[in-house]
PDB file of C-alpha atoms in Angstrom:
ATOM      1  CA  UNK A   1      14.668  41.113 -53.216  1.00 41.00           C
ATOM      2  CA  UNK A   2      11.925  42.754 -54.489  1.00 48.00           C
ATOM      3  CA  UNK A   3      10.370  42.028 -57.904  1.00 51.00           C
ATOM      4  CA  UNK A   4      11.415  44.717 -60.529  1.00 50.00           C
ATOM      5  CA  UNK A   5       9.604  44.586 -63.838  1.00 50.00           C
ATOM      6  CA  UNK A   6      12.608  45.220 -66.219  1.00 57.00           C
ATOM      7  CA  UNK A   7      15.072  43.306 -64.404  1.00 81.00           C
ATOM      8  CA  UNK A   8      12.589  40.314 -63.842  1.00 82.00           C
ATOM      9  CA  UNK A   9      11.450  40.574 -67.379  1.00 84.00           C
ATOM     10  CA  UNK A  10      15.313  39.931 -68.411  1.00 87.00           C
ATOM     11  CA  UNK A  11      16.056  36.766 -66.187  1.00 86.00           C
ATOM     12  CA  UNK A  12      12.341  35.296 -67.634  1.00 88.00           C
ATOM     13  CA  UNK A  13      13.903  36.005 -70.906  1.00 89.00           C
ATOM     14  CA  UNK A  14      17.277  34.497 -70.390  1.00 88.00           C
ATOM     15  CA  UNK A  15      16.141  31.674 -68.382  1.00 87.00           C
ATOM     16  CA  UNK A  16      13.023  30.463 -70.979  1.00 90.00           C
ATOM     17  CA  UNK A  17      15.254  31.252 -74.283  1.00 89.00           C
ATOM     18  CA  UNK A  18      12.607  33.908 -75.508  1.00 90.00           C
ATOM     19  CA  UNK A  19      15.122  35.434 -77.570  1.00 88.00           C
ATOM     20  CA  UNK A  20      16.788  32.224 -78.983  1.00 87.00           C
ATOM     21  CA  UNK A  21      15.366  31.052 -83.095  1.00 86.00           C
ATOM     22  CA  UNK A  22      12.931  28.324 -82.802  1.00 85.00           C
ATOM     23  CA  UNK A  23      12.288  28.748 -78.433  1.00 89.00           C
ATOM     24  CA  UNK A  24       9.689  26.568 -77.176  1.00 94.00           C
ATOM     25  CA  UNK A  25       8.409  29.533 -75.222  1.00 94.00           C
ATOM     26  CA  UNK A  26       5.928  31.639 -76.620  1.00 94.00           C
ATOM     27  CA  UNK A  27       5.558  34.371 -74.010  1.00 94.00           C
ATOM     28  CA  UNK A  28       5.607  33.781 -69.837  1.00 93.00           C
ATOM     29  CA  UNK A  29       4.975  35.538 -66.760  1.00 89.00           C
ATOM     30  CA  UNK A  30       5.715  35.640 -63.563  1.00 86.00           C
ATOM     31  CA  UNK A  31       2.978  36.213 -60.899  1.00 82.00           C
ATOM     32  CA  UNK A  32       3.515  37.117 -57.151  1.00 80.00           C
ATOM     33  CA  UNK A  33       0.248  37.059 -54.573  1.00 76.00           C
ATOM     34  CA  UNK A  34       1.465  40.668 -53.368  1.00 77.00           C
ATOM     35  CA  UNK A  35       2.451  41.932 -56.403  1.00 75.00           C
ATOM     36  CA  UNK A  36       0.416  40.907 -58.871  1.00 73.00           C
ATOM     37  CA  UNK A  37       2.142  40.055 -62.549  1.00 73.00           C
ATOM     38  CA  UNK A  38       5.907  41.521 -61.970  1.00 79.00           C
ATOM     39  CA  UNK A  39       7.479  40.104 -64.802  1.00 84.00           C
ATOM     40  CA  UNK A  40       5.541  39.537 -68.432  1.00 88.00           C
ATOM     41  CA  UNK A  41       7.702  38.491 -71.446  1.00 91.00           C
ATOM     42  CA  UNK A  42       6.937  37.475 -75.199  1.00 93.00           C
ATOM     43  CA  UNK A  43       9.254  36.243 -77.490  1.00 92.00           C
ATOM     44  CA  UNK A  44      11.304  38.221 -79.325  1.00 89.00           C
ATOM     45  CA  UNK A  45       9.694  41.620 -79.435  1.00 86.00           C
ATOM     46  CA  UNK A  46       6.467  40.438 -79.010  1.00 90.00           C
ATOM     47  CA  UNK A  47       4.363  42.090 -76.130  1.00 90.00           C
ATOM     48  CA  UNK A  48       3.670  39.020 -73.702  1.00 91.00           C
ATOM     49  CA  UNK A  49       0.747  40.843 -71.513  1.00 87.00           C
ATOM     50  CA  UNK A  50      -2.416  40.074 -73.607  1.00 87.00           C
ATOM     51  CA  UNK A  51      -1.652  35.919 -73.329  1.00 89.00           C
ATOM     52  CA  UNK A  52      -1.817  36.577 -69.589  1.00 83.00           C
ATOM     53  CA  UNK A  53      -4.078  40.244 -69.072  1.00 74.00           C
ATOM     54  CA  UNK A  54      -7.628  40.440 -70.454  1.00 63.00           C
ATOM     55  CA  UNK A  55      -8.191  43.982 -69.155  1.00 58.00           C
ATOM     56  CA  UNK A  56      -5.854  46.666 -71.088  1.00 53.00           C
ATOM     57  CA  UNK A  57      -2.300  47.508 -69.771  1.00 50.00           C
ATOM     58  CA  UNK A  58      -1.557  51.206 -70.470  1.00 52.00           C
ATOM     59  CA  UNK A  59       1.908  50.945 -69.212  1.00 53.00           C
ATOM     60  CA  UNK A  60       1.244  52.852 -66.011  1.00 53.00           C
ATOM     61  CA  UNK A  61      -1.460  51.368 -63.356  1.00 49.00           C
ATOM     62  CA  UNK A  62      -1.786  48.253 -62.775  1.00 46.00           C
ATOM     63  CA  UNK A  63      -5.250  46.809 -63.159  1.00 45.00           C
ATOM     64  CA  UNK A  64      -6.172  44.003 -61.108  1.00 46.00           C
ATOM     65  CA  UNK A  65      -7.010  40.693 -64.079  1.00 50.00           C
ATOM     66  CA  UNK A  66      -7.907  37.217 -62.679  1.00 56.00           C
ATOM     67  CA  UNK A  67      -6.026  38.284 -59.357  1.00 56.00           C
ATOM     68  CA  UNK A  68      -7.845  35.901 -56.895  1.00 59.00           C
ATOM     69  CA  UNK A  69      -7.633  33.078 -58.463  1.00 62.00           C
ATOM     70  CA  UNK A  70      -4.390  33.537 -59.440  1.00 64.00           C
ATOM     71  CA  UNK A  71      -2.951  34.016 -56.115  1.00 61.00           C
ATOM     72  CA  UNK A  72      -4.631  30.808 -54.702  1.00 63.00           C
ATOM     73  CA  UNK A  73      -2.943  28.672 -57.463  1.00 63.00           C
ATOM     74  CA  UNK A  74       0.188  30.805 -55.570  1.00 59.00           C
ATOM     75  CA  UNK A  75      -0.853  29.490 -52.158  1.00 58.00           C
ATOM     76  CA  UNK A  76      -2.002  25.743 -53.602  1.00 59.00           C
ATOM     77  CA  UNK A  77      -1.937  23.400 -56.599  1.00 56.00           C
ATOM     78  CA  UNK A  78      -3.700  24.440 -59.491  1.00 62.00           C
ATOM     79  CA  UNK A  79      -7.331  23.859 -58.847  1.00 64.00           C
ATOM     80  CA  UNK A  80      -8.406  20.652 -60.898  1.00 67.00           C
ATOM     81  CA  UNK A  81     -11.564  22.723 -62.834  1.00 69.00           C
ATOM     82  CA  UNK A  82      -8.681  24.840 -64.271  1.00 73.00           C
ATOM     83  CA  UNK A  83      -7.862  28.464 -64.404  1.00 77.00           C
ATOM     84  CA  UNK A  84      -9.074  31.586 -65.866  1.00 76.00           C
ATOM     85  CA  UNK A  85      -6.411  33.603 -67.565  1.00 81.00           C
ATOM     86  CA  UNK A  86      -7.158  36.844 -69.669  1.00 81.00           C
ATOM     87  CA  UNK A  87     -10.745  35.685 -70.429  1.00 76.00           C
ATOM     88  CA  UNK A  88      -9.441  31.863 -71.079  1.00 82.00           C
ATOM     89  CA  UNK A  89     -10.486  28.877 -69.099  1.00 82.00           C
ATOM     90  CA  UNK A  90      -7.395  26.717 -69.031  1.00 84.00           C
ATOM     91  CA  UNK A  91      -7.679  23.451 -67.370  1.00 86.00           C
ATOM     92  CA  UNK A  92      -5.737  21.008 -65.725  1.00 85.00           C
ATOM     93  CA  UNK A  93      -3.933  18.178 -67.852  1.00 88.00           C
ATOM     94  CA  UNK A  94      -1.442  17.038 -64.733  1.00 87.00           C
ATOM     95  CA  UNK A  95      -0.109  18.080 -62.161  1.00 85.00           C
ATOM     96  CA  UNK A  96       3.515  17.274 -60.036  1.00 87.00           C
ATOM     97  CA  UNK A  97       5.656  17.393 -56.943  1.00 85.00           C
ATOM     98  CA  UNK A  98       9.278  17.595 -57.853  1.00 85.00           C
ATOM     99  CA  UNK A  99      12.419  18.557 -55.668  1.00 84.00           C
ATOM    100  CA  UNK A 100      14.259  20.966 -56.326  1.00 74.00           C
ATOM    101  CA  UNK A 101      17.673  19.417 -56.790  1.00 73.00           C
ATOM    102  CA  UNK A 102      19.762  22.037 -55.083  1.00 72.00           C
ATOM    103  CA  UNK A 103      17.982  23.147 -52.254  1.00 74.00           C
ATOM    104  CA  UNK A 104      15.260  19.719 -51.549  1.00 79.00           C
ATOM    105  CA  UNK A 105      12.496  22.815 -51.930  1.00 78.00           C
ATOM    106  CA  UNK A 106       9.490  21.325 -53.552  1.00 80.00           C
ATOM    107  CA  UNK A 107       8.327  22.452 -56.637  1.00 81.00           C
ATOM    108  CA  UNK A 108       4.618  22.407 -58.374  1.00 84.00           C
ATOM    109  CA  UNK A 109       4.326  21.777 -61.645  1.00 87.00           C
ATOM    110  CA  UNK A 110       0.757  21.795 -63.714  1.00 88.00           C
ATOM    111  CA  UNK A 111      -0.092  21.242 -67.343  1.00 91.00           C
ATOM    112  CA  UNK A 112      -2.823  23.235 -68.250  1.00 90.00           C
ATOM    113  CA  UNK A 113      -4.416  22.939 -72.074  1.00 91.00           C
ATOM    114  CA  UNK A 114      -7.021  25.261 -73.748  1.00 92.00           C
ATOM    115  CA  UNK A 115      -7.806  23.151 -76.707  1.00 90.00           C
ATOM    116  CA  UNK A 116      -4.381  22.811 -78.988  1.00 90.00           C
ATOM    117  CA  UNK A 117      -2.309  25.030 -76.694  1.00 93.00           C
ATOM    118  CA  UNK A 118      -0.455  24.210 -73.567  1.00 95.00           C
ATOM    119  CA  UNK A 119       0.680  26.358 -70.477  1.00 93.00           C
ATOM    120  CA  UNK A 120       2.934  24.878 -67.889  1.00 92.00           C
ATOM    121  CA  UNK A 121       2.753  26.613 -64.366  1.00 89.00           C
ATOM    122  CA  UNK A 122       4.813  26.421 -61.333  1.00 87.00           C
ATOM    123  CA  UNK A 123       4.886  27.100 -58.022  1.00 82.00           C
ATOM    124  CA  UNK A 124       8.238  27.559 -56.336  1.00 76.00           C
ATOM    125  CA  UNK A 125       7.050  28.728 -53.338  1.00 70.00           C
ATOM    126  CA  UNK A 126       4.021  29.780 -51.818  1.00 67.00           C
ATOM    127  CA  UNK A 127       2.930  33.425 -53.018  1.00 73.00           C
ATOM    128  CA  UNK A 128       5.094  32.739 -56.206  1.00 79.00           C
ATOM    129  CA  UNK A 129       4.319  31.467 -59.858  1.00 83.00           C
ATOM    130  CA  UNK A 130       5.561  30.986 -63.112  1.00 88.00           C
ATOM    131  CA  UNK A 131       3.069  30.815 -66.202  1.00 90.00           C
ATOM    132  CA  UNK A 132       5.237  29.572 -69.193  1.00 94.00           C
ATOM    133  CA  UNK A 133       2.970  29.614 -72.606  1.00 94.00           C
ATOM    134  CA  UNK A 134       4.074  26.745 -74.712  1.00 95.00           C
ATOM    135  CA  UNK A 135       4.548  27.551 -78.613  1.00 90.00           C
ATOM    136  CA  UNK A 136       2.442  25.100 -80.074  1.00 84.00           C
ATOM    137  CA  UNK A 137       1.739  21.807 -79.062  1.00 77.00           C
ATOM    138  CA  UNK A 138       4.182  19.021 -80.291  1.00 82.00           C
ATOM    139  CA  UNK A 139       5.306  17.364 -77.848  1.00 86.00           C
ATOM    140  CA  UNK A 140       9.049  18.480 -77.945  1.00 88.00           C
ATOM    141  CA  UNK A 141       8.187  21.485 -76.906  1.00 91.00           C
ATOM    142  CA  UNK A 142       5.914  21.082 -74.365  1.00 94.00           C
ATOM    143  CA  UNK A 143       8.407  19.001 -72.663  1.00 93.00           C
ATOM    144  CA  UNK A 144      11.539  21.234 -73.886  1.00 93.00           C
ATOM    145  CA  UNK A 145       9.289  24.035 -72.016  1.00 93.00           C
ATOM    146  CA  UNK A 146       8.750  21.840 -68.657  1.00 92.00           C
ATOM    147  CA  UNK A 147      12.530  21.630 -68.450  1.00 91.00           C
ATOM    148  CA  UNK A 148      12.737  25.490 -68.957  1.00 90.00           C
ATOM    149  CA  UNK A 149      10.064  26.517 -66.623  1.00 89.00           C
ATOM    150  CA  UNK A 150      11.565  24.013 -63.733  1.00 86.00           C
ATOM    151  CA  UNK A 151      15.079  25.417 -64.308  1.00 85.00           C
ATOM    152  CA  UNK A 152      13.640  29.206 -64.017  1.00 84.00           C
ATOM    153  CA  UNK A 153      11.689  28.008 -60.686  1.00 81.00           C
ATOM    154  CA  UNK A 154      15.043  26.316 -59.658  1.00 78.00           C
ATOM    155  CA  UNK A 155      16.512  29.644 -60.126  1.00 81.00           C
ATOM    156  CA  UNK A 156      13.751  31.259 -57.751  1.00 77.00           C
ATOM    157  CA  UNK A 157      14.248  28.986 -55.029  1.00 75.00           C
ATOM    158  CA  UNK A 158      18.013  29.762 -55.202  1.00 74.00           C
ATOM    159  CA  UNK A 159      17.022  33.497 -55.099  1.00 74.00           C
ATOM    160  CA  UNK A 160      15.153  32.599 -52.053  1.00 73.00           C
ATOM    161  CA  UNK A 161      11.948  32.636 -53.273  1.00 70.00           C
TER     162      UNK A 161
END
């Protein structure tokens, strides 16, 4: 199956609760190493693209942002000096191996933090990542988020991803 930006953007949106009051999901995205971002999702109506695009989006081309290093966190665990993401340098907190309970796929799951806020990113197979931006930073929701980005990534790997 091959990523389609509305239809991707809906199943980020379902999965991570961005339209439910109170969501512990401030905006996500999902990132593919031949695609580039396919999916990019705020809450609500919010426009999710400038939490993960520094360079302008004008709604038709696609303008390459952070693209290296975002497809080797695709192909490996987030590197441990952190990540650049639209012009912020978000670094490593933790980082996981879990099994997917379904399939036995493994799963990697970082914690990245830029000061106060907190990211969580996963792998769910090489090539393909999920960046889920945390609303704030109490601790029920980063951990309300973890659960949301793992089931999303569950969903992947049954998608056969």
């Amino acid at each position: 199956m091959s990523p389609v930006t509305e239809e991707w953007g809906e199943v980020l949106r379902t999965h991570l609760a961005l339209d439910e009051k109170g969501s512990p999901v401030l905006a996500a995205a999902a990132f593919s190493a031949d695609a580039g971002f396919f999916a990019v999702v705020g809450r609500g109506d919010e426009d999710g693209r400038p939490y993960f695009r520094s360079v302008p989006y004008d709604g038709e081309s696609v303008v390459p942002d952070d693209v290296e290093a975002l497809c080797t966190v695709c192909e490996e665990a987030v590197h441990s000096r952190g990540l650049r993401i639209a012009g912020t340098l978000w670094r490593r907190e933790s980082r996981e191996v879990i099994s997917d309970v379904v399939t036995g796929s493994e799963l990697e799951l970082a914690l990245l933090r830029d000061g106060d806020r907190a990211m969580w990113v996963v792998r769910a197979s090489q090539g393909i990542c999920t960046f889920v931006l945390v609303d704030g930073d109490s601790g029920a929701h980063v951990s309300e988020a973890r659960s949301l980005a793992l089931d999303f990534d569950s969903f992947l790997v049954g998608q056969g991803y």
